[in-house]
Short mmCIF file of C-alpha atoms in Angstrom, two decimals:
data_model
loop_
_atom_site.label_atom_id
_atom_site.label_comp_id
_atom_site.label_asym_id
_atom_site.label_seq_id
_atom_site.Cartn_x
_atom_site.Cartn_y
_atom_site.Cartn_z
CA UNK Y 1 2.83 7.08 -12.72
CA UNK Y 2 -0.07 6.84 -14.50
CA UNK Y 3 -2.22 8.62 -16.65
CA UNK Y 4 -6.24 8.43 -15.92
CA UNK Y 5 -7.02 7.19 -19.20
CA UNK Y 6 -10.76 6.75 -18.01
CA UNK Y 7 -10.98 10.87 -18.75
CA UNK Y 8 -9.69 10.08 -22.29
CA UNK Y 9 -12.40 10.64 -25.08
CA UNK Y 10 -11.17 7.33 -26.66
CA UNK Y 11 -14.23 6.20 -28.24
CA UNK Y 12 -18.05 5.85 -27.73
CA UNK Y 13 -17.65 2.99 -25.68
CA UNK Y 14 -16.32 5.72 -23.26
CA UNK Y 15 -18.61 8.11 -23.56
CA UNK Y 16 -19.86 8.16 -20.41
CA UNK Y 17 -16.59 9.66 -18.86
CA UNK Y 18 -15.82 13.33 -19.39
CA UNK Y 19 -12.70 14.03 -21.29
CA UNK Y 20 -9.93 16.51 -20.60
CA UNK Y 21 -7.30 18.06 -22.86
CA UNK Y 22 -4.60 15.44 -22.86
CA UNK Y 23 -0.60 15.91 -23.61
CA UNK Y 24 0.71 14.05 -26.24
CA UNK Y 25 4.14 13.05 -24.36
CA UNK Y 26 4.73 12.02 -20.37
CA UNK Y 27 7.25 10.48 -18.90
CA UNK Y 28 5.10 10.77 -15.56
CA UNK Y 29 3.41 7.49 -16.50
CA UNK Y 30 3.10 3.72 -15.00
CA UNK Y 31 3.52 1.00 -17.17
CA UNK Y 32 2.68 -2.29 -18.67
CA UNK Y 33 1.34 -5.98 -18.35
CA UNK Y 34 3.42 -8.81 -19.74
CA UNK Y 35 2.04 -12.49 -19.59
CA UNK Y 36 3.83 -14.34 -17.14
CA UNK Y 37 3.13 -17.33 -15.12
CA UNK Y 38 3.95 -17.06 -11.17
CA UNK Y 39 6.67 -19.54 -11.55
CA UNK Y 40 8.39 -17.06 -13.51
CA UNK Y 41 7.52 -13.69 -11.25
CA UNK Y 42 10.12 -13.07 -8.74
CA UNK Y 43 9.24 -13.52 -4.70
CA UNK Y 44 9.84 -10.07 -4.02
CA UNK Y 45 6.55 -9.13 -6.58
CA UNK Y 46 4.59 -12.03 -4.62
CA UNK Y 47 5.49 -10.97 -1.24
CA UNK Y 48 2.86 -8.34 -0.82
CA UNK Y 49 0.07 -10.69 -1.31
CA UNK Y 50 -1.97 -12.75 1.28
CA UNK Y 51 -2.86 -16.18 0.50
CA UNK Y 52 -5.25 -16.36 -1.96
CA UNK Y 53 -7.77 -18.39 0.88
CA UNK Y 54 -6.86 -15.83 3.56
CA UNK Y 55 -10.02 -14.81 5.15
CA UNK Y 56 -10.25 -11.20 6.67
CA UNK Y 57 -11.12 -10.28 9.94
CA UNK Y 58 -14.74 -8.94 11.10
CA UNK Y 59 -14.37 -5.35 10.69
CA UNK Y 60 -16.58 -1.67 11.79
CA UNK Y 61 -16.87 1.12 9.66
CA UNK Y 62 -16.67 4.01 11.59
CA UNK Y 63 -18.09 7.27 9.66
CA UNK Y 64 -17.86 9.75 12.39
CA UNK Y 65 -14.48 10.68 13.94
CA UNK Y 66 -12.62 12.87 15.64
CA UNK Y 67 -10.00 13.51 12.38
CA UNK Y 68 -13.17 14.09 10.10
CA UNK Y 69 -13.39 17.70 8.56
CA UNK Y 70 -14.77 19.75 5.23
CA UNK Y 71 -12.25 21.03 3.48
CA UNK Y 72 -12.62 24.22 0.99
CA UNK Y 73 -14.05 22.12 -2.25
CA UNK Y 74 -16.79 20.89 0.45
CA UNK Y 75 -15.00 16.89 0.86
CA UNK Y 76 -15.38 15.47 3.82
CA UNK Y 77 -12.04 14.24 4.87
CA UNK Y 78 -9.65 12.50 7.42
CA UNK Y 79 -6.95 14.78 9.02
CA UNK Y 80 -5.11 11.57 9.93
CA UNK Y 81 -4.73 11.10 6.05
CA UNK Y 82 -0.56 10.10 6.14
CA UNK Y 83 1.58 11.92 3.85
CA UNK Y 84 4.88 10.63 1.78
CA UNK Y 85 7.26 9.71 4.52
CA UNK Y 86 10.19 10.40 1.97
CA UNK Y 87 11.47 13.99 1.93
CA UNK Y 88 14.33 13.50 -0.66
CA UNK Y 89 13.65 11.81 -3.94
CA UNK Y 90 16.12 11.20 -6.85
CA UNK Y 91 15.38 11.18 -10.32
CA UNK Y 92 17.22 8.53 -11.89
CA UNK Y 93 19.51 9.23 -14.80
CA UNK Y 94 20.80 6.33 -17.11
CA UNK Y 95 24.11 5.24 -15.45
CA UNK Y 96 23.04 5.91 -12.45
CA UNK Y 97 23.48 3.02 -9.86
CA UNK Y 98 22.75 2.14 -6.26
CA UNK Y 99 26.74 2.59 -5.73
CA UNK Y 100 26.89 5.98 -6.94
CA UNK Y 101 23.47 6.89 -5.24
CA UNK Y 102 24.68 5.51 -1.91
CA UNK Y 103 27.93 7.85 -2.65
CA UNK Y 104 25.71 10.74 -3.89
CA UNK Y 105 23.49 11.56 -0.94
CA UNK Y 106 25.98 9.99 1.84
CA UNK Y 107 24.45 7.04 2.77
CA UNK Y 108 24.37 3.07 2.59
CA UNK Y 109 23.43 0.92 -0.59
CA UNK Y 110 21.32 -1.27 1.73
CA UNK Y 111 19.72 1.82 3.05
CA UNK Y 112 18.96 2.67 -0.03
CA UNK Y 113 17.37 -1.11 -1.04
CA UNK Y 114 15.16 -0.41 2.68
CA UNK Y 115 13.80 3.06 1.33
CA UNK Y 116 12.94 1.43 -1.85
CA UNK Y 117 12.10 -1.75 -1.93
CA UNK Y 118 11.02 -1.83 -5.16
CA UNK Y 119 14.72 -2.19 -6.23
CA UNK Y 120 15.62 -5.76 -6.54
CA UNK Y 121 18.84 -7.01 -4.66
CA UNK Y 122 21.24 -6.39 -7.24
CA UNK Y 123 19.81 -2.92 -8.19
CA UNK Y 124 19.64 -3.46 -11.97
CA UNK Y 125 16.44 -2.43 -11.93
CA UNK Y 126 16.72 1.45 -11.69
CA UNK Y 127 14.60 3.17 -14.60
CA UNK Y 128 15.82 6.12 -15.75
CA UNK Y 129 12.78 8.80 -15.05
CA UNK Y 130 12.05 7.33 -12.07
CA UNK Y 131 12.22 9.01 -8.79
CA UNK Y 132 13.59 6.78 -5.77
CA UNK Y 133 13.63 7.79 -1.98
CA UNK Y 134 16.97 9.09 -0.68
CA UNK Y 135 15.78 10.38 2.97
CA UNK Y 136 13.11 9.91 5.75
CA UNK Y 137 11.37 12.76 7.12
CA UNK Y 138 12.04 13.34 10.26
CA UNK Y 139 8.28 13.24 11.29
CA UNK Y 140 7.97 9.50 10.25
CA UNK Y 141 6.70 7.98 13.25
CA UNK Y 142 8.87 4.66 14.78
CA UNK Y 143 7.57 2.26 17.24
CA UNK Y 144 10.73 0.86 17.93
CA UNK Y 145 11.32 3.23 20.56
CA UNK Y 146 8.97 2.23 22.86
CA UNK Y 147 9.02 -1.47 21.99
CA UNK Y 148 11.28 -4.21 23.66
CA UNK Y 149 11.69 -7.51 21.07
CA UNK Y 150 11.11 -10.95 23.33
CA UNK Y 151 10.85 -13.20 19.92
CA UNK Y 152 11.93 -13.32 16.91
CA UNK Y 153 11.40 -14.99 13.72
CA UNK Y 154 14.02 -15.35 10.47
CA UNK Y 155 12.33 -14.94 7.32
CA UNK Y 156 12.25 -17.79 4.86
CA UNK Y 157 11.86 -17.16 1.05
CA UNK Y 158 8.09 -18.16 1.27
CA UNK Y 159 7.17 -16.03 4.12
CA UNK Y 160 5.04 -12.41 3.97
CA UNK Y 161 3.36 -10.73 6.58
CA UNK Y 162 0.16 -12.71 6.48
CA UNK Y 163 1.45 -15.82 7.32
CA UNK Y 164 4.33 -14.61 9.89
CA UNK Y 165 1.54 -12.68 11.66
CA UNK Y 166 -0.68 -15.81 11.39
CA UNK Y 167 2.04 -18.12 12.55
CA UNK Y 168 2.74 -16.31 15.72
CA UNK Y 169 -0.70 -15.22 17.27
CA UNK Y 170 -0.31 -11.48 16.21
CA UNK Y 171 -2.32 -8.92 13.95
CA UNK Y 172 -0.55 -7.75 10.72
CA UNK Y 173 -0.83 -4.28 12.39
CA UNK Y 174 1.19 -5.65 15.31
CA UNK Y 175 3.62 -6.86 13.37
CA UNK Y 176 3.88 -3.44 11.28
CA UNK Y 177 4.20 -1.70 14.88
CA UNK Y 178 7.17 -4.11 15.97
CA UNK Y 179 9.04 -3.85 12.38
CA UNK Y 180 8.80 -0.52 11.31
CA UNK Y 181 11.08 -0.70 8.60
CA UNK Y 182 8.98 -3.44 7.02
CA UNK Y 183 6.42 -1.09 4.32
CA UNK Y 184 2.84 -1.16 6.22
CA UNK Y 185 0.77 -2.20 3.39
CA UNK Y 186 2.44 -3.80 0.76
CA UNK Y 187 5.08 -5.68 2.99
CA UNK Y 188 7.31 -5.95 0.10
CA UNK Y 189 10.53 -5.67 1.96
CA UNK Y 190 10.36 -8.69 4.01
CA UNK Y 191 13.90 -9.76 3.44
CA UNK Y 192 14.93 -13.73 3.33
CA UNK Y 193 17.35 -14.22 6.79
CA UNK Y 194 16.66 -11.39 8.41
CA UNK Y 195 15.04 -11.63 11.99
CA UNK Y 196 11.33 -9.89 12.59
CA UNK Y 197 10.18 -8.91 16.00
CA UNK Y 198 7.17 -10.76 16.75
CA UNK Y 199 6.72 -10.48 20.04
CA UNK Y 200 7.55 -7.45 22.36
CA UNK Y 201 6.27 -5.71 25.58
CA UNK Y 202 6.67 -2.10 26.93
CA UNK Y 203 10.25 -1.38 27.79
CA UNK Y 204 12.23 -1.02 31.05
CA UNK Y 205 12.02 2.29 31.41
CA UNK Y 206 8.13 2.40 31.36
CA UNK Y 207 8.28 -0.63 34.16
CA UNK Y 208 10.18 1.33 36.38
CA UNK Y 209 7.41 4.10 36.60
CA UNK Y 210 5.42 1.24 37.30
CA UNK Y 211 6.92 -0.19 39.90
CA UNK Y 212 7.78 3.26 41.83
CA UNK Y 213 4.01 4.40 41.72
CA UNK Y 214 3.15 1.11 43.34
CA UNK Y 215 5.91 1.01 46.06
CA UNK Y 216 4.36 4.57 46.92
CA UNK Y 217 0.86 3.57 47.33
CA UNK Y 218 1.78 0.80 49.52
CA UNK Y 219 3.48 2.93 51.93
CA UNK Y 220 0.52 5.37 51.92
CA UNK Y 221 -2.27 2.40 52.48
CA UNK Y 222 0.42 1.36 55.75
CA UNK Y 223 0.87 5.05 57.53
CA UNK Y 224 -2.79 5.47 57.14
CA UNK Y 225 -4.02 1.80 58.71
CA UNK Y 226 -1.35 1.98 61.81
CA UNK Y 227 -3.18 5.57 62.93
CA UNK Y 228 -6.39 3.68 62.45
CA UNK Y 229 -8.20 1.96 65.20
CA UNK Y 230 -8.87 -2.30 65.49
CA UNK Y 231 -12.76 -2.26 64.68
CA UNK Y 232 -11.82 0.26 61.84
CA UNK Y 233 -9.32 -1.78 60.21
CA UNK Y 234 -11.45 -4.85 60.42
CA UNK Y 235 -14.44 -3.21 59.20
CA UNK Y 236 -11.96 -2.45 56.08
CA UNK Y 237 -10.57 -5.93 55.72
CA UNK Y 238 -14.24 -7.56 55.49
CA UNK Y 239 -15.45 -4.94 53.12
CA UNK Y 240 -12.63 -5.45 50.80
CA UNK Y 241 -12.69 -8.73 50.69
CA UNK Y 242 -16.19 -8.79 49.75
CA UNK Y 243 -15.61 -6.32 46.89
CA UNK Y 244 -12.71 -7.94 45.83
CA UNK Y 245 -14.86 -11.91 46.11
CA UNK Y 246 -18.13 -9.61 43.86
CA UNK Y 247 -15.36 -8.26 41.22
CA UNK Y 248 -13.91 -11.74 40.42
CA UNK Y 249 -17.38 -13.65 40.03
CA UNK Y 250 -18.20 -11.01 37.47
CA UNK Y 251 -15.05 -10.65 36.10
CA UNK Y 252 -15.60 -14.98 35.27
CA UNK Y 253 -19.22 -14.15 34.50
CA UNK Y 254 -18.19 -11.86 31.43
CA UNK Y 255 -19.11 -13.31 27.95
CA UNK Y 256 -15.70 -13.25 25.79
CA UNK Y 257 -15.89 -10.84 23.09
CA UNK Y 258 -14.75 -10.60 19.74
CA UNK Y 259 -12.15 -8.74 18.38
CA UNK Y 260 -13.16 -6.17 15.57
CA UNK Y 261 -11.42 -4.53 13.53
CA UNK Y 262 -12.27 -1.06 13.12
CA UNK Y 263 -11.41 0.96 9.56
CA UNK Y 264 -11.87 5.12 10.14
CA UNK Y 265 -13.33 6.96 7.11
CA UNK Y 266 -10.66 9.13 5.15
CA UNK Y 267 -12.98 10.59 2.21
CA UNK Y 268 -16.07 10.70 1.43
CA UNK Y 269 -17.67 10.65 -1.89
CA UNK Y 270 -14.62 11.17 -4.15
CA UNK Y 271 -14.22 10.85 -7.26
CA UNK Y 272 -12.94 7.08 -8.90
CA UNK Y 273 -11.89 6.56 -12.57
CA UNK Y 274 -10.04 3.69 -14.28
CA UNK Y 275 -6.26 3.40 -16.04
CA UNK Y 276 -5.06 0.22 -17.92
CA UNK Y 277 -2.36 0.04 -20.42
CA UNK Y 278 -1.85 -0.90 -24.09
CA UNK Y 279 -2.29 -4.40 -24.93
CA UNK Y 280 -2.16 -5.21 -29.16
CA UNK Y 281 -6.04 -6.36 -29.01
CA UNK Y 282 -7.19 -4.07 -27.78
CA UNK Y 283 -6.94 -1.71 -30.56
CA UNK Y 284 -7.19 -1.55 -34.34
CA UNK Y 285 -4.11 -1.46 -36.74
CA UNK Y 286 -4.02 1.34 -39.49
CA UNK Y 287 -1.14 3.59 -40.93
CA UNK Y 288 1.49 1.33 -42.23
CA UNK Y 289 4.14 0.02 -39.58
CA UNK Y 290 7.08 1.66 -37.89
CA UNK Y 291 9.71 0.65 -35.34
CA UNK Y 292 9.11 1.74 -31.58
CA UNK Y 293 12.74 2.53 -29.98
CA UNK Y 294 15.08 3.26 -27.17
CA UNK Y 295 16.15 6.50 -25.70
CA UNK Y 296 19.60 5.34 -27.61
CA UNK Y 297 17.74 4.41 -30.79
CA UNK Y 298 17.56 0.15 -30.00
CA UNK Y 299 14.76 -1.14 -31.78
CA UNK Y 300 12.42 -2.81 -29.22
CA UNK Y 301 9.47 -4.17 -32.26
CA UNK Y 302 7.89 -3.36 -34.89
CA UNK Y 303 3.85 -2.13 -34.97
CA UNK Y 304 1.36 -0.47 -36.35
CA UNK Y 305 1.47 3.47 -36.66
CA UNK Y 306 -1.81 3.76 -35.18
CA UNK Y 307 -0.44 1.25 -31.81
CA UNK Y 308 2.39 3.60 -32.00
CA UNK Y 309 0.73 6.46 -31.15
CA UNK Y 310 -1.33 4.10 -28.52
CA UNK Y 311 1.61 3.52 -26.74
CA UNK Y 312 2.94 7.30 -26.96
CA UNK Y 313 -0.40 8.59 -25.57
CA UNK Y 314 -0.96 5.57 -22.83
CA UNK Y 315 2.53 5.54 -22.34
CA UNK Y 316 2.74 2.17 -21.56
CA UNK Y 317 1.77 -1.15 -23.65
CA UNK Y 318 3.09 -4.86 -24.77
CA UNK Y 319 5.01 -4.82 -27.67
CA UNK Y 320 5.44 -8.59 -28.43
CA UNK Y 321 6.79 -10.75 -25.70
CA UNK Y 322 8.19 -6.78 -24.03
CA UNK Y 323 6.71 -4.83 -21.40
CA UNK Y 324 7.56 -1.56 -22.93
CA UNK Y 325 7.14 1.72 -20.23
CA UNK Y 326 8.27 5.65 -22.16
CA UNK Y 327 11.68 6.80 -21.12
CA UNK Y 328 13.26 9.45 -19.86
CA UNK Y 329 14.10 11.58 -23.35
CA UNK Y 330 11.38 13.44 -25.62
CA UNK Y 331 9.67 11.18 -27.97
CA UNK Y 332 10.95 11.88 -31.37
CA UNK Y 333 10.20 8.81 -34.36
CA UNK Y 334 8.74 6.85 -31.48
CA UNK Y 335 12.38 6.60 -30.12
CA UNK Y 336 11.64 7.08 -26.43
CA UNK Y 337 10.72 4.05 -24.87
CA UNK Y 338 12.59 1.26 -22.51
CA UNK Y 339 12.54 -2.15 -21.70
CA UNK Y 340 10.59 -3.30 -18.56
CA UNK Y 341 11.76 -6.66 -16.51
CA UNK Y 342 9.11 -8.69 -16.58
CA UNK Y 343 10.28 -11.08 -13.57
CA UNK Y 344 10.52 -8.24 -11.60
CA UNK Y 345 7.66 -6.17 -12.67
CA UNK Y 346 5.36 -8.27 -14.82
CA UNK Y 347 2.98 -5.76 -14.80
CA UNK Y 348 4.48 -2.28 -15.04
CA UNK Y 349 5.58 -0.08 -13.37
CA UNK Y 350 4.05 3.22 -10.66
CA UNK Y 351 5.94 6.41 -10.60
CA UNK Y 352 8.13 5.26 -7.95
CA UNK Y 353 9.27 2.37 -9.93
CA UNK Y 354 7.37 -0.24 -7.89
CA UNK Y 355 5.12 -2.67 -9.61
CA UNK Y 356 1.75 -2.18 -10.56
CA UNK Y 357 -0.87 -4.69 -9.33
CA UNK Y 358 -3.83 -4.95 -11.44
CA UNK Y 359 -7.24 -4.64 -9.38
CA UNK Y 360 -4.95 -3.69 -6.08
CA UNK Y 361 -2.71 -0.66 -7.01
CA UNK Y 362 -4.34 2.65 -6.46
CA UNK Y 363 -3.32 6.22 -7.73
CA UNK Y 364 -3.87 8.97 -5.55
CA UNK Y 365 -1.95 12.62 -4.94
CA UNK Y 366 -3.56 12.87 -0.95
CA UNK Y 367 -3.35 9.33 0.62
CA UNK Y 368 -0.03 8.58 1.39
CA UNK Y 369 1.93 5.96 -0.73
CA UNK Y 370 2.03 2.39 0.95
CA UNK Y 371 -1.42 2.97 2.46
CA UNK Y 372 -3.83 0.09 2.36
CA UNK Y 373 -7.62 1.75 2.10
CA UNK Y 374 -10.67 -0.26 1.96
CA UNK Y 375 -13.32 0.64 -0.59
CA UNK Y 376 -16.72 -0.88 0.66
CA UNK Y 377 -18.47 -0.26 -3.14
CA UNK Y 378 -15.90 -2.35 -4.49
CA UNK Y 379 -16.06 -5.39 -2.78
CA UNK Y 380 -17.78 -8.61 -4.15
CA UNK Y 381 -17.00 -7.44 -7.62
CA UNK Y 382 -16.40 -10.17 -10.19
CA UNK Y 383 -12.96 -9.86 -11.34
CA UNK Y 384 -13.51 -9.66 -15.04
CA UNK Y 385 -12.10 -13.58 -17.17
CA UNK Y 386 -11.93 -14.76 -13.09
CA UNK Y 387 -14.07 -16.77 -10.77
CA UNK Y 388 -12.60 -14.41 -8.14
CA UNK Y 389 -14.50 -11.86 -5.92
CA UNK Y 390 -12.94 -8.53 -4.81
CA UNK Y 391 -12.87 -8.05 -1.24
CA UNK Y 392 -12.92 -4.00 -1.31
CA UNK Y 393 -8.86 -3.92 0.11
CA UNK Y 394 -6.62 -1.56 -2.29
CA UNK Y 395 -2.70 -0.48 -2.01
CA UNK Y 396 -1.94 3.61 -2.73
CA UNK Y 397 1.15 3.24 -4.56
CA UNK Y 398 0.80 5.64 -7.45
CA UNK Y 399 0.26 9.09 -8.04
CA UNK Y 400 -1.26 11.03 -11.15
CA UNK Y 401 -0.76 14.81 -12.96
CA UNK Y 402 -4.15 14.72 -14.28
CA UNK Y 403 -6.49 15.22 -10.91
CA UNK Y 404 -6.21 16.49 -7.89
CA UNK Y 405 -7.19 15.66 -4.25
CA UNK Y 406 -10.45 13.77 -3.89
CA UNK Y 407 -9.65 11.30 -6.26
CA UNK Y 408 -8.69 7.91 -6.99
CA UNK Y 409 -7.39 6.01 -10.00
CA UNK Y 410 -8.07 2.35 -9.93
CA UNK Y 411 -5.29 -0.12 -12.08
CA UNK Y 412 -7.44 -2.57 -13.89
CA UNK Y 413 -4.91 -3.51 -16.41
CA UNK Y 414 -7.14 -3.63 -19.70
CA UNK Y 415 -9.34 -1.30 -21.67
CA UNK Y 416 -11.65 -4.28 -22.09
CA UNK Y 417 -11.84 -4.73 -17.71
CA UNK Y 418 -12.61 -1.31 -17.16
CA UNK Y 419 -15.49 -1.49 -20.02
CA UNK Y 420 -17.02 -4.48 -18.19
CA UNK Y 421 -16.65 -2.99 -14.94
CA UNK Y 422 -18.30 0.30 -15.90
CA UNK Y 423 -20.80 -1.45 -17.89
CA UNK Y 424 -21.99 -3.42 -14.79
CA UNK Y 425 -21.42 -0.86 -11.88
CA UNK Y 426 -21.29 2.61 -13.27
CA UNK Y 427 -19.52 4.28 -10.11
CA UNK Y 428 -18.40 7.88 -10.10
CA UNK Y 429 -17.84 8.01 -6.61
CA UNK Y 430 -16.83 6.12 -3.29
CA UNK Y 431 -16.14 6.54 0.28
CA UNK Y 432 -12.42 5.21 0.95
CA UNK Y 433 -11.92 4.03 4.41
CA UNK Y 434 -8.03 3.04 6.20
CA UNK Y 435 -7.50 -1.06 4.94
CA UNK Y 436 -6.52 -1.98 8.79
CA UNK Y 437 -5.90 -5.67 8.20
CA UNK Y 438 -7.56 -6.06 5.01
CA UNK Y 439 -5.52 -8.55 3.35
CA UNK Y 440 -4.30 -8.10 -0.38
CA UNK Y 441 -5.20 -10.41 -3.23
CA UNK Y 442 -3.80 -11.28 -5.90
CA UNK Y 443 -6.23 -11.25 -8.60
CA UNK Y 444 -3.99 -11.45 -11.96
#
């Protein structure tokens, strides 16, 4: 994942965030941004993005809850918080492959493609250092069970969750709730061919409850009226039908009300900083050059000794036309780095090997990964060298070493954004509420 370089002492320009003792070496650390045009970023990258003209729903902030509680530090904070739904994680090793994974921990490569959908299709993109989900927990909740599928729809290569749940009528939380397997959040898994539920009602088994509880209150309401007398049961008849005559006028009468979407506090004033990687201009060149290398000493470009040690200590950085990320080994002669697909992930990578998202992903060690949080004191930012406007709605899908709970690390992609976005806001700390159907932008 990432390191929160916003603690780093880097210069005065940064003064105003505290620094920490920082290690020299990491391979706990997300990765790069490389320059590429959408036409060359692959669909599966895209596919967690809305439209860049959806509009989100009207929403409520609700600051009181059940689920609220003060922990020992004194945060206020959501029970309901989800945890990682993955108990078994692999750290990749190079030659490992989806084939010997699958073989490894007993299950199926396409299993292992719906655990992590990160992977691309043909699984050649598996970074040693990495961790990858082998196993669900057993305490991940399914809707399936309780769901019966009247409609379907088979995904095309342009379709994501926003416009499937658009198309058919349906919330993006519906659609979550009738596909569990599809990653509530990011909806990066929507596979091209593959049938969706879109449409469902309560199953059989719940019907037949139904049906038996109504079959015995219509025998009840006919033993009673045959022991009753004439006047009685007319006096009964005319009274219900005037109740039943009063309830339908009002029911006509009602005014029709609009959905809102409600979004539950999780924290309360924690703590936000800002990581980014290393980009060439953003820093200055001293110390002679040297050659920046694989694990298995292939030269990936030449820099600067001071960039060098830039990319060392952010871990991540451009090195030409490369997305560069450190590898697995100990950094010896600046020969620990690899090579970073740029179609795939054109802007890095998280600690679980997914792509990073500048001004969307979100590092955090207490919300779970894949949740979508809404950050009211971020929205209507300017996106800094855009015309575009934030609209507060975030994606947890990193973690960090160098905090703890109460915290969140917002990806901003360059040293230069997070300056302008200090310089202009100054915010320490934020309440972070759940994202319900906050759609995701994509603001690169």
């Amino acid at each position: 994942m990432k390191i929160s370089t916003a603690f780093i002492s880097i210069s005065a320009a940064l003064s105003s965030v505290s620094a920490i003792s920082f290690p020299l070496l990491t391979s706990k650390v997300a990765v790069v941004h490389g320059n590429s045009s959408n036409s060359e970023i692959s669909a599966r990258y895209l596919a967690a993005y809305a439209p860049h003209d959806a509009e989100d729903e009207s929403y409520e902030l609700i600051d009181d809850h059940e689920d609220l509680y003060k922990n020992i530090h004194g945060n206020i904070v959501s029970l309901a918080r989800r945890g990682d739904d993955c108990s078994k994680y692999h750290k990749v090793k190079s030659g490992d492959d989806c084939y010997k994974l699958g073989k490894k921990y007993g299950i199926s490569q396409s299993l292992i493609l719906d655990l992590n959908p990160q992977i691309n299709s043909k699984c050649t993109n598996l970074y040693p250092g990495k961790s990858y989900c082998m196993k669900k927990s057993s305490s991940s909740k399914s809707t399936s069970s309780s769901v019966d599928c009247t409609k379907t729809h088979k995904a095309k290569s342009s379709d994501n969750c926003w416009n499937v749940s658009k198309k058919y009528g349906i919330t993006q939380n519906e659609l979550f709730n009738l596909n569990p397997k599809l990653n509530r959040g990011s909806c990066d898994n929507m596979h091209t061919g593959v049938k969706y539920c879109v449409r469902g009602k309560t199953k059989k088994i719940v019907n037949k409850v139904a049906k038996k509880y109504k079959k015995t209150t219509k025998k009840k309401t006919t033993k009673k009226t045959t022991k009753k007398t004439t006047k009685k049961t007319t006096k009964k008849t005319t009274k219900k039908t005037t109740k039943k005559t009063t309830k339908k006028t009002t029911k006509k009468s009602e005014p029709s009300i609009t959905k809102t979407n409600s979004r539950k506090l999780l924290q309360k004033g924690s703590d936000i900083t800002y990581y980014w990687i290393a980009h060439h201009d953003d820093y200055e060149h001293t110390g002679g050059t040297v050659t920046v290398k694989t694990c298995d000493g292939k030269p990936l470009g030449t820099v600067s000794r001071s960039y060098a040690d830039a990319l060392v200590m952010e871990g991540t950085g451009i090195v030409g036309d490369k997305i560069i990320n450190l590898g697995s080994c100990s950094c010896y002669d600046y020969k620990c780095f690899m090579e970073v697909d740029k179609k795939e992930d054109p802007y890095g990578l998280t600690s679980y090997g997914s792509p990073l998202r500048p001004f969307i992903t979100i590092a955090a060690n207490d919300i779970g990964r894949n949740t979508k949080i809404f950050i009211p004191a971020i929205e209507g930012w300017s996106i800094p060298g855009s015309s575009k406007k934030h609209n507060g709605c975030l994606l947890v899908d990193d973690e960090s070493w160098s905090f703890d709970d109460n915290h969140v690390d917002f990806y901003v992609h360059r040293r230069s954004n997070y300056k302008k976005l200090n310089d202009e806001h100054k915010l320490k700390s934020v309440d972070i509420y759940e994202g319900g159907n906050c759609n995701l932008l994509d603001y690169s």
